[in-house]
Amino acid sequence: MKFLFITKPMKYEFLGLMYLSQILKDNGVIVRLHTIGHDLKQVLEWQPDFIGCGVMTGSQNDYLNYFRMLKEKMNFISVFGGPHPTYFPKIIEENCVDYVCRGEGERAILKILQKPKEKIILEPLIEDLDKIPFPDRELLYQDKKHRNNPIKHFIASRGCPYNCPYCYNNTNMKLYQGQKWTRFRSSENVIREVKEVINKYPTKFVYFQDDTFIMNKEWILKFCKLYQKEVKMPFHCIVRLDLLDEELALNLSQAGCICVRCAVESGNDYIRQNILKRGMTKEQIKKGTELLRKYGIAFVLQNILGLPQGGLKEDLETLDLNIACKPTLGWSSIFQPYPGTELGDMFPEVSIDDINDNFYDDSILNISEKEQRLRLQKLFGLICHFPILRVFLPILLNLKFDKLYKKLWRWNNKRADKILYKGTL
């Protein structure tokens, strides 16, 4: 049996597909990967039995169009999984979609191989993550660009316990109601995978993709001790600033954590607490960033601009909070009202096909002071880095230098990356 995964060009390692590939290989399936835009000749010659993809909301039409084209050229069973089919299983109604895998796919993908009558598959969670085989890196690393990338990606847990109203995580938890949603691999299991990858592939930096790496203090403290002893390689993780304390910051630093990402989202107290439900005060944000600076951990602050519940004034409050925190990079995106989320459902005029996978360049909403707020998104990180420019913002936001601002945005991101990843890029 032959299974082909199809992806758009990857900017980072898609661990989900790699996990599924290993499950399939362990069950005797031959697996390959094809990137959209590459020559189709080998695919047509290989004639896979199944073709699957992981789809993010905003890219669904790209995949649908590609699969329609493939269906005209050969016979195969199509499998759509990932976030978009999980939250919008009606995609099964498309004539190029044979099966939908909702949620985590390790059990579902094996069930689909049996060609069941039901077309939308949701299987129970795997509670013991140590039982899941390590992801199939050879699937991706046949491409020398990925194999030789000094940054390798890992994930130590599954299931975020928070309910941010702009995120689909709440839908995920409802899918698995009554099951243990937040789960951790053992520290030993994670360390074993990291060491295996380091010994086998060119690696200078370890990147943990977990939504919140420090949500279990007992686990993270044990992990840090093991990592410091057995790995000794710089790593990145995502933290919540309200969970960060002196002990955690010290242990992360000693273990080799040289950079983190932290979501602030808004500098306006009402929006952050009542609209975004972050449950995090300015004092906690400032204290957390002070600890990161104290222990020499570079950090990115992530923010959402263009929220319809606020205006330019509130976006500038977000900028000012970031300036006060002195991040390595003040990062910002433009709010996208994803249908099916609590905030997205406030805008019933927005359909799922209105959403694209670019949340940097525009807002699909008719927000106030739109041009100025879109320009602020491009200048945000630069002004965090050069706060002396803050006084000139009233002028800069009204100058139609959008192409220049985009170039400056890209430059600043590259500048920050050199610090965050210590020259490994």
mmCIF file of C-alpha atoms in Angstrom, residues 151 205 234-236 257-261 296-300 326-330 385-386 411-425:
data_model
loop_
_atom_site.group_PDB
_atom_site.id
_atom_site.type_symbol
_atom_site.label_atom_id
_atom_site.label_comp_id
_atom_site.label_asym_id
_atom_site.label_seq_id
_atom_site.Cartn_x
_atom_site.Cartn_y
_atom_site.Cartn_z
ATOM 1 C CA ILE A 151 17.280 24.117 13.722
ATOM 2 C CA PHE A 205 19.542 24.386 17.851
ATOM 3 C CA PRO A 234 20.606 25.838 22.955
ATOM 4 C CA PHE A 235 16.834 25.623 22.681
ATOM 5 C CA HIS A 236 13.673 27.678 22.198
ATOM 6 C CA CYS A 257 17.113 28.000 26.809
ATOM 7 C CA ILE A 258 18.393 31.067 24.966
ATOM 8 C CA CYS A 259 15.122 32.388 23.534
ATOM 9 C CA VAL A 260 11.376 32.189 24.134
ATOM 10 C CA ARG A 261 8.142 33.461 22.663
ATOM 11 C CA GLY A 296 19.921 36.336 29.572
ATOM 12 C CA ILE A 297 17.022 34.769 27.662
ATOM 13 C CA ALA A 298 16.147 36.596 24.435
ATOM 14 C CA PHE A 299 12.412 36.895 23.857
ATOM 15 C CA VAL A 300 9.724 37.681 21.301
ATOM 16 C CA LYS A 326 12.386 45.739 25.797
ATOM 17 C CA PRO A 327 11.897 42.539 23.770
ATOM 18 C CA THR A 328 14.411 41.157 21.287
ATOM 19 C CA LEU A 329 11.517 41.378 18.838
ATOM 20 C CA GLY A 330 8.142 43.011 19.234
ATOM 21 C CA HIS A 385 13.981 48.171 18.803
ATOM 22 C CA PHE A 386 14.499 51.901 18.187
ATOM 23 C CA TRP A 411 14.962 43.588 7.922
ATOM 24 C CA ASN A 412 14.015 43.848 11.577
ATOM 25 C CA ASN A 413 12.760 40.265 11.689
ATOM 26 C CA LYS A 414 16.065 39.037 10.230
ATOM 27 C CA ARG A 415 17.988 41.186 12.715
ATOM 28 C CA ALA A 416 16.109 39.636 15.615
ATOM 29 C CA ASP A 417 16.502 36.083 14.283
ATOM 30 C CA LYS A 418 20.284 36.435 14.382
ATOM 31 C CA ILE A 419 20.041 37.186 18.101
ATOM 32 C CA LEU A 420 17.334 34.637 18.897
ATOM 33 C CA TYR A 421 19.133 31.749 17.202
ATOM 34 C CA LYS A 422 22.720 32.851 17.948
ATOM 35 C CA GLY A 423 23.911 32.755 14.355
ATOM 36 C CA THR A 424 22.622 29.248 13.583
ATOM 37 C CA LEU A 425 20.539 30.476 10.633
#
